[in-house]
Structure formats: structure tokens, C-alpha cells
CSV table of C-alpha atoms in Angstrom, one decimal:
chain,number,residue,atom,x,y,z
A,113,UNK,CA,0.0,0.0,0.0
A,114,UNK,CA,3.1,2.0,1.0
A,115,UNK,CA,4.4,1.9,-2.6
A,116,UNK,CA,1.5,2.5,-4.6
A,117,UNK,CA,0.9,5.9,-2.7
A,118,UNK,CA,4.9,6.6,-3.3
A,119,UNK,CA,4.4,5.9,-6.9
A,120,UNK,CA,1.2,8.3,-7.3
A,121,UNK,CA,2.6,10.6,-5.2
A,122,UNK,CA,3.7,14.3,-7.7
A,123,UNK,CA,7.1,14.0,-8.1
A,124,UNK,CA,8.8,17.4,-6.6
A,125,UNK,CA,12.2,18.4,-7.4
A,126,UNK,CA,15.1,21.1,-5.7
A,127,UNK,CA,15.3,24.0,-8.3
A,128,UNK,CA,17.6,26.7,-7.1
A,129,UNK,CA,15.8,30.4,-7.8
A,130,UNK,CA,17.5,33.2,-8.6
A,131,UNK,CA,15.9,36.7,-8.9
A,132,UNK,CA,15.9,39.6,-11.0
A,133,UNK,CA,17.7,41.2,-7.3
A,134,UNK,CA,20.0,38.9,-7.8
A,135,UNK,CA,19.2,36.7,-4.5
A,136,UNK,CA,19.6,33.2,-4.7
A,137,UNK,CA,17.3,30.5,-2.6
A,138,UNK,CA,16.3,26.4,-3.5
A,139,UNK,CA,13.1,25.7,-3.8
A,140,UNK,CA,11.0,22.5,-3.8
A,141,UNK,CA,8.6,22.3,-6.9
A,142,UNK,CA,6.6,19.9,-8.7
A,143,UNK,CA,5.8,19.5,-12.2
A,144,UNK,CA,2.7,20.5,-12.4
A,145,UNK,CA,3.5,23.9,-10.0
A,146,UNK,CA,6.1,24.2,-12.6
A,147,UNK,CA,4.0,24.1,-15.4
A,148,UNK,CA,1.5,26.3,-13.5
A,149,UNK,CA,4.2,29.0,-12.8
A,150,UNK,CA,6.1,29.2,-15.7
A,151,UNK,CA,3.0,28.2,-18.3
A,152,UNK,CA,6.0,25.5,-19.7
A,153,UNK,CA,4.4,22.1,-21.5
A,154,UNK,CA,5.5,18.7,-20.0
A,155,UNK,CA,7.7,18.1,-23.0
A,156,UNK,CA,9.7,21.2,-22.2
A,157,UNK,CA,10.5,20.2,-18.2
A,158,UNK,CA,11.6,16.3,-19.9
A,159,UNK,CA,14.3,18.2,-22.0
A,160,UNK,CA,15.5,19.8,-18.7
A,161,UNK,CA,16.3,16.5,-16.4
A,162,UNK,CA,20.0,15.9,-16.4
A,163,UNK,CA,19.3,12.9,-16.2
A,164,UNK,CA,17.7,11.9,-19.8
A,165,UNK,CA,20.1,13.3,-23.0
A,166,UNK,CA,18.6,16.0,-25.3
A,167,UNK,CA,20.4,17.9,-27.6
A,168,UNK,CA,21.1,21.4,-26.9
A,169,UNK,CA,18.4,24.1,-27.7
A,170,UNK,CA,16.9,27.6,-26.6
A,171,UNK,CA,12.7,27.5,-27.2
A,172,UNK,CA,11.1,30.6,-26.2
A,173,UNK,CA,7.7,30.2,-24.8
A,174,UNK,CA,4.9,32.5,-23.5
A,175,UNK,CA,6.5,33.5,-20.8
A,176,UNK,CA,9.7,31.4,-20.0
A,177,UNK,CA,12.9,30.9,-22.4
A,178,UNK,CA,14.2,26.8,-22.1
A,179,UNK,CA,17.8,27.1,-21.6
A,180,UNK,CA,19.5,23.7,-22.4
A,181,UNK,CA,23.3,23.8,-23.4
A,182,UNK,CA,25.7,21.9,-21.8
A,183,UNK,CA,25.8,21.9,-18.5
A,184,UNK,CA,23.4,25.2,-18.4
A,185,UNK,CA,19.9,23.3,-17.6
A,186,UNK,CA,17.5,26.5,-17.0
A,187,UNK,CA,14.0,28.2,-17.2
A,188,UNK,CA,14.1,32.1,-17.8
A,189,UNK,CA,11.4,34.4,-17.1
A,190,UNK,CA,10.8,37.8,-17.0
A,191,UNK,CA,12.0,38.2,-13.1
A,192,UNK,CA,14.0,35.1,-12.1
A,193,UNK,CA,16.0,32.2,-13.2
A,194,UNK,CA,15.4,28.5,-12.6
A,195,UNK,CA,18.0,26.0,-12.2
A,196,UNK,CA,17.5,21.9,-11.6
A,197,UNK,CA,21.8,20.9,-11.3
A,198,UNK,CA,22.6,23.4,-9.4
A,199,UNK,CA,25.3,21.4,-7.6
A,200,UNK,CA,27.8,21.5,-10.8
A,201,UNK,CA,30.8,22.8,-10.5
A,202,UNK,CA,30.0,24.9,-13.4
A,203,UNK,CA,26.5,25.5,-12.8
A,204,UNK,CA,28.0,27.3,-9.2
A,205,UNK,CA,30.6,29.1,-11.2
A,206,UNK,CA,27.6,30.2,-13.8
A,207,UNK,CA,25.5,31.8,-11.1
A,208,UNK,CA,27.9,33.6,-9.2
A,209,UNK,CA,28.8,34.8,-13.1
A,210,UNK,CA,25.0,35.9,-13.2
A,211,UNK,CA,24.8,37.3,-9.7
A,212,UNK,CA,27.4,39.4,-10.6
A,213,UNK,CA,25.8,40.4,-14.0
A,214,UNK,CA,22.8,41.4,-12.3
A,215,UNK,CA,23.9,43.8,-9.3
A,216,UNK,CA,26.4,45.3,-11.4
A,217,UNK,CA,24.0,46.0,-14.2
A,218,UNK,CA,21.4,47.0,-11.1
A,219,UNK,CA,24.0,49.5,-9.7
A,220,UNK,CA,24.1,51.2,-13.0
A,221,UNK,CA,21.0,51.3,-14.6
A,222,UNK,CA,17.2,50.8,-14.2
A,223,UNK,CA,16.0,47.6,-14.2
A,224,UNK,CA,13.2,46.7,-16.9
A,225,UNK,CA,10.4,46.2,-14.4
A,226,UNK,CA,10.8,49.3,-12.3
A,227,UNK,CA,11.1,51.5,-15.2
A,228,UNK,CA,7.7,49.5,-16.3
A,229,UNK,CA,6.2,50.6,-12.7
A,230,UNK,CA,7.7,53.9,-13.2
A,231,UNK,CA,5.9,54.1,-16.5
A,232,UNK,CA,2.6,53.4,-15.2
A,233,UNK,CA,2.7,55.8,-12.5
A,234,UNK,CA,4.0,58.6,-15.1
A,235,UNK,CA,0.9,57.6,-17.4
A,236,UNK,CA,-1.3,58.1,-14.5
A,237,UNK,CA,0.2,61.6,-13.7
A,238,UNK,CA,-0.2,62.4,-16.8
A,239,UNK,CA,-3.9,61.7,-17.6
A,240,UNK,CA,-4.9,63.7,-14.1
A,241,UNK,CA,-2.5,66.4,-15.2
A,242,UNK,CA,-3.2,66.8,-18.9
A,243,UNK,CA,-6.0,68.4,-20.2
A,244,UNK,CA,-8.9,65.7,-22.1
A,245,UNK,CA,-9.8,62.3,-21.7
A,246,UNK,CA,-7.5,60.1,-19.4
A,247,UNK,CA,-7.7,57.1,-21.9
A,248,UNK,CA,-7.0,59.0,-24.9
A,249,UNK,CA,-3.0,59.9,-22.6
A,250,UNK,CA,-3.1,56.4,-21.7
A,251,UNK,CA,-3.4,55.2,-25.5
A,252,UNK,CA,-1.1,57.8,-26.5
A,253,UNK,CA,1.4,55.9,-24.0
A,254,UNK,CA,0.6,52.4,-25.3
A,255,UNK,CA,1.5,53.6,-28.8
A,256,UNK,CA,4.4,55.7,-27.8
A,257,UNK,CA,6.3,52.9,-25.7
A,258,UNK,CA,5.6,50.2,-27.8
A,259,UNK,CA,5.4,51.6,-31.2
A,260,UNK,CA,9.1,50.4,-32.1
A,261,UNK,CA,7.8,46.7,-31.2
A,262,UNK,CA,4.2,46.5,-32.2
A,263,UNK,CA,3.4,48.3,-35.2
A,264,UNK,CA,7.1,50.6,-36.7
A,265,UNK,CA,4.5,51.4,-39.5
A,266,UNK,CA,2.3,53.4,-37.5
A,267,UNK,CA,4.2,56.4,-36.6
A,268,UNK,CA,1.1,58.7,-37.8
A,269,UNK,CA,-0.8,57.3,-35.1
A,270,UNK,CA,1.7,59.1,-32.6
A,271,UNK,CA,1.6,62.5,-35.0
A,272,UNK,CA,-2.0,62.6,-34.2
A,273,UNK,CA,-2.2,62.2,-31.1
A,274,UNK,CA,1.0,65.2,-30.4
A,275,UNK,CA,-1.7,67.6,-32.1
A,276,UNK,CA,-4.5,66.5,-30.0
A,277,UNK,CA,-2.1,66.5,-26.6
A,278,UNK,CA,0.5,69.1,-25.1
A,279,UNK,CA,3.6,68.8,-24.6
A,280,UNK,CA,3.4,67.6,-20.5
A,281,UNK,CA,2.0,64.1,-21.9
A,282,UNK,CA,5.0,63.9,-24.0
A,283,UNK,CA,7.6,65.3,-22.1
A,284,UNK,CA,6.2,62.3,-19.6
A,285,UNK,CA,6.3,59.8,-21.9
A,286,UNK,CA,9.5,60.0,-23.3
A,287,UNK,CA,11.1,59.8,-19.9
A,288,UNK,CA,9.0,56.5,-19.4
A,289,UNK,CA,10.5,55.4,-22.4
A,290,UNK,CA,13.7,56.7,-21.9
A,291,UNK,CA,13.9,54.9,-18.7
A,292,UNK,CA,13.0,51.6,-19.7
A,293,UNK,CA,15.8,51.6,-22.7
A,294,UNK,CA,18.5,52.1,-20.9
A,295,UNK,CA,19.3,48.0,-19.2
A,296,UNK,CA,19.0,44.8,-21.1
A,297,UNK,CA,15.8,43.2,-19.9
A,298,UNK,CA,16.6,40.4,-17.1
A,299,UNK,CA,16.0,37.7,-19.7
A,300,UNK,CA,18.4,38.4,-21.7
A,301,UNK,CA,20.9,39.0,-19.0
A,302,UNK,CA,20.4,35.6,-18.0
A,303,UNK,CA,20.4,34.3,-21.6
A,304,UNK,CA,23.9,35.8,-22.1
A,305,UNK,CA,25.5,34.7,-19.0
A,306,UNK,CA,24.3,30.7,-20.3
A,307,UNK,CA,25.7,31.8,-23.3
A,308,UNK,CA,28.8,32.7,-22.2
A,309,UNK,CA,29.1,29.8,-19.7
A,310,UNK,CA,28.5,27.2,-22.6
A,311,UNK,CA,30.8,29.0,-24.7
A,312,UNK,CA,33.3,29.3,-21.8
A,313,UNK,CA,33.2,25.3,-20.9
A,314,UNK,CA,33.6,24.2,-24.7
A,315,UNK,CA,36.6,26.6,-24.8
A,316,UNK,CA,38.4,25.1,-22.4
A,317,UNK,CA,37.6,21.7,-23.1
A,318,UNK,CA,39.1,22.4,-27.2
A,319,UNK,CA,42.0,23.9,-25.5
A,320,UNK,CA,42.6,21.4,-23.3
A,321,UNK,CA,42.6,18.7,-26.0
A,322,UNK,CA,44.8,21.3,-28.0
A,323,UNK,CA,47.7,20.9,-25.6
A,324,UNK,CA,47.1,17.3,-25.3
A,325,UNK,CA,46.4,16.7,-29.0
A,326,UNK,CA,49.7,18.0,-31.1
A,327,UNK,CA,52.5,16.7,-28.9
A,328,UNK,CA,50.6,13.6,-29.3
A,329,UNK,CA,50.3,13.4,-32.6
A,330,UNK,CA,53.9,14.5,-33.2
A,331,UNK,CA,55.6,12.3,-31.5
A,332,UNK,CA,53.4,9.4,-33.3
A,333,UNK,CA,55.0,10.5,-36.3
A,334,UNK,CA,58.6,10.4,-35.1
A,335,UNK,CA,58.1,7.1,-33.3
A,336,UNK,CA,55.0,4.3,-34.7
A,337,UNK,CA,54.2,2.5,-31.6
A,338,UNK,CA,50.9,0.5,-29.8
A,339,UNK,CA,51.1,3.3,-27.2
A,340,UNK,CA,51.1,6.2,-29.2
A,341,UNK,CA,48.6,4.9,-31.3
A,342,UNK,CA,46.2,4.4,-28.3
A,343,UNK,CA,46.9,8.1,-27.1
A,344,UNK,CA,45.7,9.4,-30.7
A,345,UNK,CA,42.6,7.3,-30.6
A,346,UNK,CA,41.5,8.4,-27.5
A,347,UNK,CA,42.7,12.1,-28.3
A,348,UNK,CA,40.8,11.3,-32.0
A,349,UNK,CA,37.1,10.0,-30.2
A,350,UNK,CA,37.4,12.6,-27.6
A,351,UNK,CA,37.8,15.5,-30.5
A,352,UNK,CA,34.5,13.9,-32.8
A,353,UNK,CA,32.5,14.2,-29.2
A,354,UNK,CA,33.4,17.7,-28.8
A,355,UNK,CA,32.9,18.7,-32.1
A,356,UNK,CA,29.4,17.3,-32.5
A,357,UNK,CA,28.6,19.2,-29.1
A,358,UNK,CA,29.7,22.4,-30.7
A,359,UNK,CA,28.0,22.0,-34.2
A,360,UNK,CA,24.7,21.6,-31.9
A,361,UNK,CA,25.3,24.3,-29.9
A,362,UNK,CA,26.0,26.3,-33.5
A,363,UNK,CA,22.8,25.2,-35.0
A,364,UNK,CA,20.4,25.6,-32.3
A,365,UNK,CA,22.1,29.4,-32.5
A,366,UNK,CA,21.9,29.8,-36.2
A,367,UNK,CA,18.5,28.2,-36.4
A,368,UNK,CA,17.4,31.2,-33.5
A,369,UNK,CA,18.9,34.0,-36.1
A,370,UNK,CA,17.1,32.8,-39.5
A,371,UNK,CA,13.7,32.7,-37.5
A,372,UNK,CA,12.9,36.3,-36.1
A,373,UNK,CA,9.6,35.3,-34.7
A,374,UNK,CA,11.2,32.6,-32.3
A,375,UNK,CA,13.6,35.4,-31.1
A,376,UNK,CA,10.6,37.8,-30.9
A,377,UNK,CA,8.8,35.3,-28.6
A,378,UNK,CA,12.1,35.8,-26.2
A,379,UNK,CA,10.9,39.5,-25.5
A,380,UNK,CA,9.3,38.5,-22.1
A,381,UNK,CA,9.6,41.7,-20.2
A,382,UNK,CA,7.9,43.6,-23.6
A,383,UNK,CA,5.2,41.2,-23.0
A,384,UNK,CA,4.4,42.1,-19.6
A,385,UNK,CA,4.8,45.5,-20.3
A,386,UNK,CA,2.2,45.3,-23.1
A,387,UNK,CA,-0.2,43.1,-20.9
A,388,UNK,CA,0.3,45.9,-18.4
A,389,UNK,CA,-0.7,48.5,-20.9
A,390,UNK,CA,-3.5,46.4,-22.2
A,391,UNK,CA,-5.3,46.0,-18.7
A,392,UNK,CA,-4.8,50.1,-18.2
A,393,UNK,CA,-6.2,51.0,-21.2
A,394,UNK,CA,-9.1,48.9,-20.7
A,395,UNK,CA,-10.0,50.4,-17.7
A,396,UNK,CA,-9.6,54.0,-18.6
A,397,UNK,CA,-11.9,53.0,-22.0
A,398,UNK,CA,-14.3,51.9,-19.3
A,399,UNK,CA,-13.9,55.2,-17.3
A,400,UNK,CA,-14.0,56.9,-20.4
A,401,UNK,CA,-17.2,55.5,-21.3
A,402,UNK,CA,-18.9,57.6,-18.9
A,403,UNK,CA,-17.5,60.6,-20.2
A,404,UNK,CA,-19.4,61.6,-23.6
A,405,UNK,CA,-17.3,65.1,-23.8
A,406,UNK,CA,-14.3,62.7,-25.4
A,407,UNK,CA,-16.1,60.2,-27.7
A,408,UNK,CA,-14.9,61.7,-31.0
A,409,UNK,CA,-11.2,61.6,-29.4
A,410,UNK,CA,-11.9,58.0,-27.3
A,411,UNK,CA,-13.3,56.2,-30.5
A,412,UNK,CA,-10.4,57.9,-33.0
A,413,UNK,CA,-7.0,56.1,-31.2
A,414,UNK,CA,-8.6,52.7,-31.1
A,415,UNK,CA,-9.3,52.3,-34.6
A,416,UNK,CA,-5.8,53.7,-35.5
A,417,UNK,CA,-4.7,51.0,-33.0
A,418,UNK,CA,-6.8,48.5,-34.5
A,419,UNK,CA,-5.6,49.1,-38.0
A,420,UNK,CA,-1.8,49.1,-36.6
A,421,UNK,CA,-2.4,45.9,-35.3
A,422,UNK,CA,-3.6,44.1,-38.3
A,423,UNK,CA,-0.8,46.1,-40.2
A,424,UNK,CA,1.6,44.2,-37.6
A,425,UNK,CA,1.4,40.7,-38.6
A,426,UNK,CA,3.1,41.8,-42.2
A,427,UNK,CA,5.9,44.2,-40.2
A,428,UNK,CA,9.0,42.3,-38.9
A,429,UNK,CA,9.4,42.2,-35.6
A,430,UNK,CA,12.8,44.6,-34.0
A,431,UNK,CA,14.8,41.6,-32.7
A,432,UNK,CA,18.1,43.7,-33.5
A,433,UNK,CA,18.9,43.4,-29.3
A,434,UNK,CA,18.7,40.0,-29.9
A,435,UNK,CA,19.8,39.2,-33.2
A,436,UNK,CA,23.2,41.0,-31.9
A,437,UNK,CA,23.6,39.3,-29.1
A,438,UNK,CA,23.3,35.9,-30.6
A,439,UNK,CA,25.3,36.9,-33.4
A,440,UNK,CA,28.5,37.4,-31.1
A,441,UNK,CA,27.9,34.0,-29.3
A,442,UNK,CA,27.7,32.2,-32.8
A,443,UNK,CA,30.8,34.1,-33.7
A,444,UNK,CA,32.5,32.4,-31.0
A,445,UNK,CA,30.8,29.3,-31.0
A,446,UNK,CA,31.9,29.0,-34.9
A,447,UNK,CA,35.1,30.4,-33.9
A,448,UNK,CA,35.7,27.1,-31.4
A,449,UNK,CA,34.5,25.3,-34.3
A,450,UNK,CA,36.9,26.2,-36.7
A,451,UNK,CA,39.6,25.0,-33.9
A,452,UNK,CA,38.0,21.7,-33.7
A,453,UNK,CA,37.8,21.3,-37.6
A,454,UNK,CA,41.5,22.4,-37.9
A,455,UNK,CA,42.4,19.8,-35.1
A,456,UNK,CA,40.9,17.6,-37.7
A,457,UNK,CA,42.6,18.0,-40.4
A,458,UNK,CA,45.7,17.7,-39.2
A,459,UNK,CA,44.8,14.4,-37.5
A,460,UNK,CA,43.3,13.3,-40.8
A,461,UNK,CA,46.8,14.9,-42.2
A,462,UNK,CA,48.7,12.9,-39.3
A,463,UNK,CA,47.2,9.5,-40.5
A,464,UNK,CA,47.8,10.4,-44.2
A,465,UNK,CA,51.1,10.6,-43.7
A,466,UNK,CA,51.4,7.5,-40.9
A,467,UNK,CA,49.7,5.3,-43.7
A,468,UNK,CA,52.3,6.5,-46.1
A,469,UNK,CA,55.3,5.9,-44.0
A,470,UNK,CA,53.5,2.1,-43.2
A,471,UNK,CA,53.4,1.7,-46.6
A,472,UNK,CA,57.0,2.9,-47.9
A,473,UNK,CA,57.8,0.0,-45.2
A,474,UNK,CA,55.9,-2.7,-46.6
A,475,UNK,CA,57.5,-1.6,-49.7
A,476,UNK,CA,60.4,-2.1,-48.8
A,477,UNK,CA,59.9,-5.3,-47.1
A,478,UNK,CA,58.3,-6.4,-50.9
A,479,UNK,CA,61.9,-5.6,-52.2
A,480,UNK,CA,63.4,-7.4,-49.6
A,481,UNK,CA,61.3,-10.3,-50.6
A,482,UNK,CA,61.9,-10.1,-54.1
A,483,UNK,CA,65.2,-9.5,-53.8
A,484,UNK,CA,65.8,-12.8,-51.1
A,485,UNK,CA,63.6,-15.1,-53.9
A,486,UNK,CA,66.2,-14.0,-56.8
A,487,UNK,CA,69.1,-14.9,-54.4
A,488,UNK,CA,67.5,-18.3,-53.5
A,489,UNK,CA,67.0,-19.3,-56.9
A,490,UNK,CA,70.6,-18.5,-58.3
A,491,UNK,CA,71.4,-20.8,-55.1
A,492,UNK,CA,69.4,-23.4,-56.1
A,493,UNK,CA,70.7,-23.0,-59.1
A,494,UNK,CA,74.3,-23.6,-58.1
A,495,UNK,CA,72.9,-26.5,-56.0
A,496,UNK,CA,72.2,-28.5,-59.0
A,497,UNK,CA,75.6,-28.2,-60.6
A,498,UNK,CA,76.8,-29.5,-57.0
A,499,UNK,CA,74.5,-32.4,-57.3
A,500,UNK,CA,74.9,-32.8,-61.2
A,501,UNK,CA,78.7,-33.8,-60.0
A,502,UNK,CA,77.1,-35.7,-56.8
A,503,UNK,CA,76.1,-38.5,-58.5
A,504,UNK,CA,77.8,-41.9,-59.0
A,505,UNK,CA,78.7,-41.9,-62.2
A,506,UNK,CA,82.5,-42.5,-63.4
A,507,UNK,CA,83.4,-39.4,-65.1
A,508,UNK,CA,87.3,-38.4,-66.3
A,509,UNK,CA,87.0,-34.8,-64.6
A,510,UNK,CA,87.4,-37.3,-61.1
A,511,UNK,CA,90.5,-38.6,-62.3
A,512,UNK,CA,91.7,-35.1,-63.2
A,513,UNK,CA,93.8,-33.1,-60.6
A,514,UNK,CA,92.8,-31.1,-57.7
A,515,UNK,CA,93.1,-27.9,-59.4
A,516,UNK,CA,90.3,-28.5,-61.6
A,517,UNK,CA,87.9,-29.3,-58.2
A,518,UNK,CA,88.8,-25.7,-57.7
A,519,UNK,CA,88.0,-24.6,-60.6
A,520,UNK,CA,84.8,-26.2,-60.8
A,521,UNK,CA,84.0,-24.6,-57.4
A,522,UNK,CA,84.7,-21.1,-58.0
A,523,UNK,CA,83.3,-21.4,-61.5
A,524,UNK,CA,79.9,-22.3,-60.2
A,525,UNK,CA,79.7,-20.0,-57.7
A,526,UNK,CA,80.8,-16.7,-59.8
A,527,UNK,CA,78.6,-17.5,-62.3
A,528,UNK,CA,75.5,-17.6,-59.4
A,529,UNK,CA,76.8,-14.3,-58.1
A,530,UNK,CA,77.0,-12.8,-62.1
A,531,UNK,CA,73.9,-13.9,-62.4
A,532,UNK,CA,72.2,-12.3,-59.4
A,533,UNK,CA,74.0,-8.9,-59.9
A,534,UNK,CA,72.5,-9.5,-63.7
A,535,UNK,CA,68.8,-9.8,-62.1
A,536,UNK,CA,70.1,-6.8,-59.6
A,537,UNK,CA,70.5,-4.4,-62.4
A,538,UNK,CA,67.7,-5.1,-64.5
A,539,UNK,CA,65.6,-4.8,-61.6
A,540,UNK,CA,67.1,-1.1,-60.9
A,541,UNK,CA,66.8,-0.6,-64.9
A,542,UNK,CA,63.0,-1.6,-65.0
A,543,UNK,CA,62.5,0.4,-61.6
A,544,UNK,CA,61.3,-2.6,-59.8
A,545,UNK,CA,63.8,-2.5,-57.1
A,546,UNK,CA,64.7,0.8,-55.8
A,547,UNK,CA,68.1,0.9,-54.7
């Protein structure tokens, strides 16, 4: 009974949270409280557990960003970061790296949500301080903060509206704006510093295996032995593992830059912001509503919103914050793989010419074959004559004198040795030997 309630019991994990304030604390969570705060599918959460291999990627969602390169195993929202290995070695090294990112980037600038607060009280100062209809400022803000996101066509809708306001509404609204461009939203902080740890770990890993890889492979070529042999194939599986790693870190990163929509969905602050915006000009068109001085005004913004909106689909989305900030990962990213790819070659190189030298031997050994098969036959050769004179036959050269048993010697063997310089130097003249 005890293990069927263990085994329908949610499964809850450590994940340790780290805030826009940069403050760090573990909390336990369960999938489906997960799911519920981060609005993340199932599918998403399985590619996070360290446990189960996925290729690396970055999927921007709703309202998170899945982080999944290397050792970087993370879900990034608008105001924190969530990590599930947080007892790596180089998952502690990457969040004192982000810590650090955040408070000094917090030191200097405004952060993107309190300039968003900041922005909504400003709007509300300036419809009670502006003359006319509240929602008609409040619309006029909507369209002047995001009208380098939403719609870029519909500048004209801002034109109107400065000849309808004064200049208190706009003087507010650019400071809004003003104050909410000048710090990288927290998402992307967080997206660079996994990007820079990933980058950072494969670094070191293709240098490593640089050091360890060319004094290897040199010395295989001044001395051919089992041991040196090993060392390269290790140093040789070790470098295709690495590369592969690389190239899917590369094309998760170049697949992110030809799609602008997948980087637009990374914009998770802009989307708060805009919710924000949304839900305050709803309720100043209800207050509005109860106002008939304004109608003309209240009914003229909303349609010029409403046609900037269905003018927005067709507009590409700015992503240049983005785009550039991926771009200078995949520069170094392709960078590392250019190392790997010329570590390569020259192992491909190094067994080229290894394969050559084995063969130049085995060559040689062929002449040395060749060259023992000619000797043996002018031997046997000369054995023959021996055994031609062997025999028991009376012939008058045994009744002769001992000077001819000389001759007969030396004459037999100096016409073997004639005849293998003879097979010698037509060898050498049809190249077959090389000598």
C-alpha cells in the first residue's frame, strides 16, 4: 500500500531560484506547480532532467525561455531564473557569473520592471495632469512605448495624437521610455550569462585537448608505436565528441537567427509590459465610457490602433537586441568550431602521412622479398651443378687433378653471383627495385 501511494505521489524536485535582485534560494517544486508558474508544457520540463540526454536548444515560450546547453539546464522568465543541477561545478561558477551580472547592471542602470512601474505611475500623472480624456494619454502611451515593437508602420498614429495633446503628456512619456531603454531586460541577461558559460566550458575543453592533442600526434610521427597509437585514438574520439557538441550548440544558435519570430517570442519583459498596458487602457476606456465630452477623441486612437495591429502581422518584428547578441555568441561558437575542424585535419593529415610511411615500409619489405627469392633461386641453381657432380657416375674430370675441383667450385659459384647482380641491375633498370 506503502508503494503505490509513493508511486502516485507528484514528483517534486530542488530548483535553485535566482531573482531579477539577484538573491539566490532552492526551492521544492513539482511539475505540475512548474507548469503552472512558468506556463511551460511537460515536453519542455523532460528536456531539462539531467538525467535523460537532449540535444542542446533555446525555445522561447509565453513566458519562459528553455535554456538547455551543456551543463546550463535552465527556465528564464521575466523576473528570475530557474536551475534543476545546481550542484555542478559549473552550474555554481555560472551563477555567481549571473549574480554578478545582475547587481552590477542593477548598480548602473534601471531595471526593466521598475522602469515598467515607473511608466505606469507617469501615465497616471499624466492623464490627471493633462487636459482631455485620461484614456485618450493612456493610448497615446501604449502607442508611444511600444510603437518600435508593435506596429514601426504606425508612426502617424503618434503624429495625431502630439496635435491632439500638449507637450506635459510627451515630455512624460519620453522619460517613461527613456527609462525603460536604458538596461537589457533580465531575460536576456540571463540568456547571455548561459551563453557565455556554454561557450566558456567548450573553450576550455578544445584547448585542453589542443595541448594534449599535437604533442601527441607528433611524436606518433617520429616514433610508430601501440602506445602512441592508443593516445591518438582516444585524443581522435574525444575530438569527434566535442565537435558534435559544438556543431549543436551552432545550430540551435543559427536556427534562433534565420527565425525572427522565435527570437521575438524571447521578449518576455515587452510582453508584460504590453499586458500591463493592455489591462490600463481597458479600464480608462471603461472610465471613459462615462465621459461623452471625449467620444470623438476616445473612438479615433482605437481604430488607428486597431488598423496598426492588423498592419503588424506583415511588419517584422525589431529583434536587433537579440539578433546581436546571438550573433556574437555564434561568432564564438563558430570560432571554437573552426579549432576543432582544424584539429581535424591535421589528425586526418597525421594519418595520411602515418599510412604512407607504413606503406614505404611494406615496400620495402616487398623488395626485400623479391630481392631474397632471386638470391635463393641463383642458389638453387648452383645446388644443381653440386649435385649434377654428386652423382655416382664414373666421369674423367674425377680422375683429373685437384686444381680442376677448384675450378669447378669457383666457376659455379661466380657464375651464381653474375647472375644475381645481372637480375640486380635489371631490376634497378625496369625500376622494380629501388636501390
Amino acid at each position: 500500500m506503502a508503494t503505490k501511494l509513493k508511486k502516485g505521489m507528484p514528483v517534486v524536485k530542488a530548483w535553485l531560484v535566482i531573482s531579477e535582485s539577484g538573491q539566490s534560494s532552492i526551492e521544492e517544486i513539482g511539475k505540475h506547480s512548474m507548469m503552472k508558474r512558468t506556463g511551460l508544457p511537460a515536453r519542455d520540463l523532460r528536456a531539462l532532467d539531467p538525467v535523460l540526454s537532449y540535444p542542446s536548444s533555446i525555445l522561447g515560450r509565453e513566458r519562459a525561455i528553455v535554456v538547455s546547453l551543456e551543463h546550463i539546464r535552465a527556465i528564464i522568465t521575466s523576473k528570475e531564473v530557474l536551475l534543476i543541477n545546481y550542484n555542478n561545478p559549473l552550474v555554481v561558477q555560472f551563477v555567481q557569473d549571473l549574480q554578478h551580472r545582475i547587481v552590477f547592471g542593477s548598480n548602473n542602470v534601471t531595471s526593466p520592471h521598475q522602469a515598467m512601474d515607473h511608466t505606469g505611475k507617469e501615465m497616471e500623472d499624466a492623464a490627471e495632469v493633462t487636459w482631455g480624456s485620461p484614456s485618450l494619454n493612456t493610448l497615446h502611451s501604449s502607442a508611444k512605448s511600444l510603437s518600435k515593437r508593435r506596429a514601426p508602420t504606425c508612426n502617424f498614429v503618434n503624429m495625431k495624437s502630439q496635435e491632439i495633446e500638449g507637450e506635459g503628456a510627451n515630455s512624460t512619456i519620453n522619460v517613461s521610455v527613456a527609462a525603460g531603454s536604458k538596461a537589457l531586460p533580465f531575460e536576456f541577461k540571463a540568456l547571455e550569462a548561459c551563453l557565455e558559460s556554454a561557450c566558456r566550458c567548450l573553450e576550455t575543453e578544445t584547448r585542453t585537448l589542443e595541448e594534449e592533442a599535437y604533442p601527441a600526434l607528433d611524436e606518433l610521427t617520429s616514433k610508430i608505436s601501440t602506445l602512441n597509437l592508443e593516445r591518438v585514438r582516444q585524443i581522435k574520439s574525444r575530438l569527434v565528441a566535442l565537435s558534435g557538441r559544438v556543431q549543436k550548440v551552432r545550430d540551435e544558435l543559427e536556427n534562433l537567427l534565420d527565425d525572427d519570430n522565435d527570437m521575438a517570442e524571447m521578449y518576455l519583459t515587452e510582453k508584460v509590459v504590453a499586458r500591463a498596458v493592455d489591462q490600463i487602457s481597458t479600464i480608462e476606456e471603461v472610465y471613459d465610457g462615462e465621459r461623452e465630452v471625449d467620444d470623438e477623441r476616445f473612438f479615433l486612437i482605437p481604430q488607428l490602433d486597431d488598423d496598426c495591429s492588423e498592419t503588424n502581422t506583415s511588419v517584422k518584428p525589431d529583434i536587433e537586441e537579440l539578433e546581436m547578441l546571438l550573433e556574437a555568441y555564434f561568432a564564438q561558437i563558430d570560432g571554437i568550431l573552426q579549432k576543432l575542424s582544424g584539429m581535424s585535419e591535421y589528425v586526418d593529415d597525421t594519418e595520411d602521412f602515418i599510412n604512407i610511411m607504413l606503406d614505404d615500409k611494406q615496400n620495402q619489405l616487398l623488395q626485400m622479398g623479391v630481392i631474397l627469392s632471386a638470391a635463393n633461386m641463383i642458389l638453387n641453381s648452383g645446388i644443381a651443378v653440386v649435385g649434377f657432380f654428386g652423382m655416382n657416375i664414373h666421369v674423367t674430370l674425377f680422375d683429373g687433378k685437384p686444381i680442376q675441383f677448384w675450378e669447378t667450385v669457383i666457376g659455379t659459384c661466380g657464375g651464381c653471383i653474375a647472375l644475381f647482380l645481372v637480375l640486380l641491375g635489371w631490376g634497378k633498370r625496369e625500376k622494380i627495385l629501388a636501390l
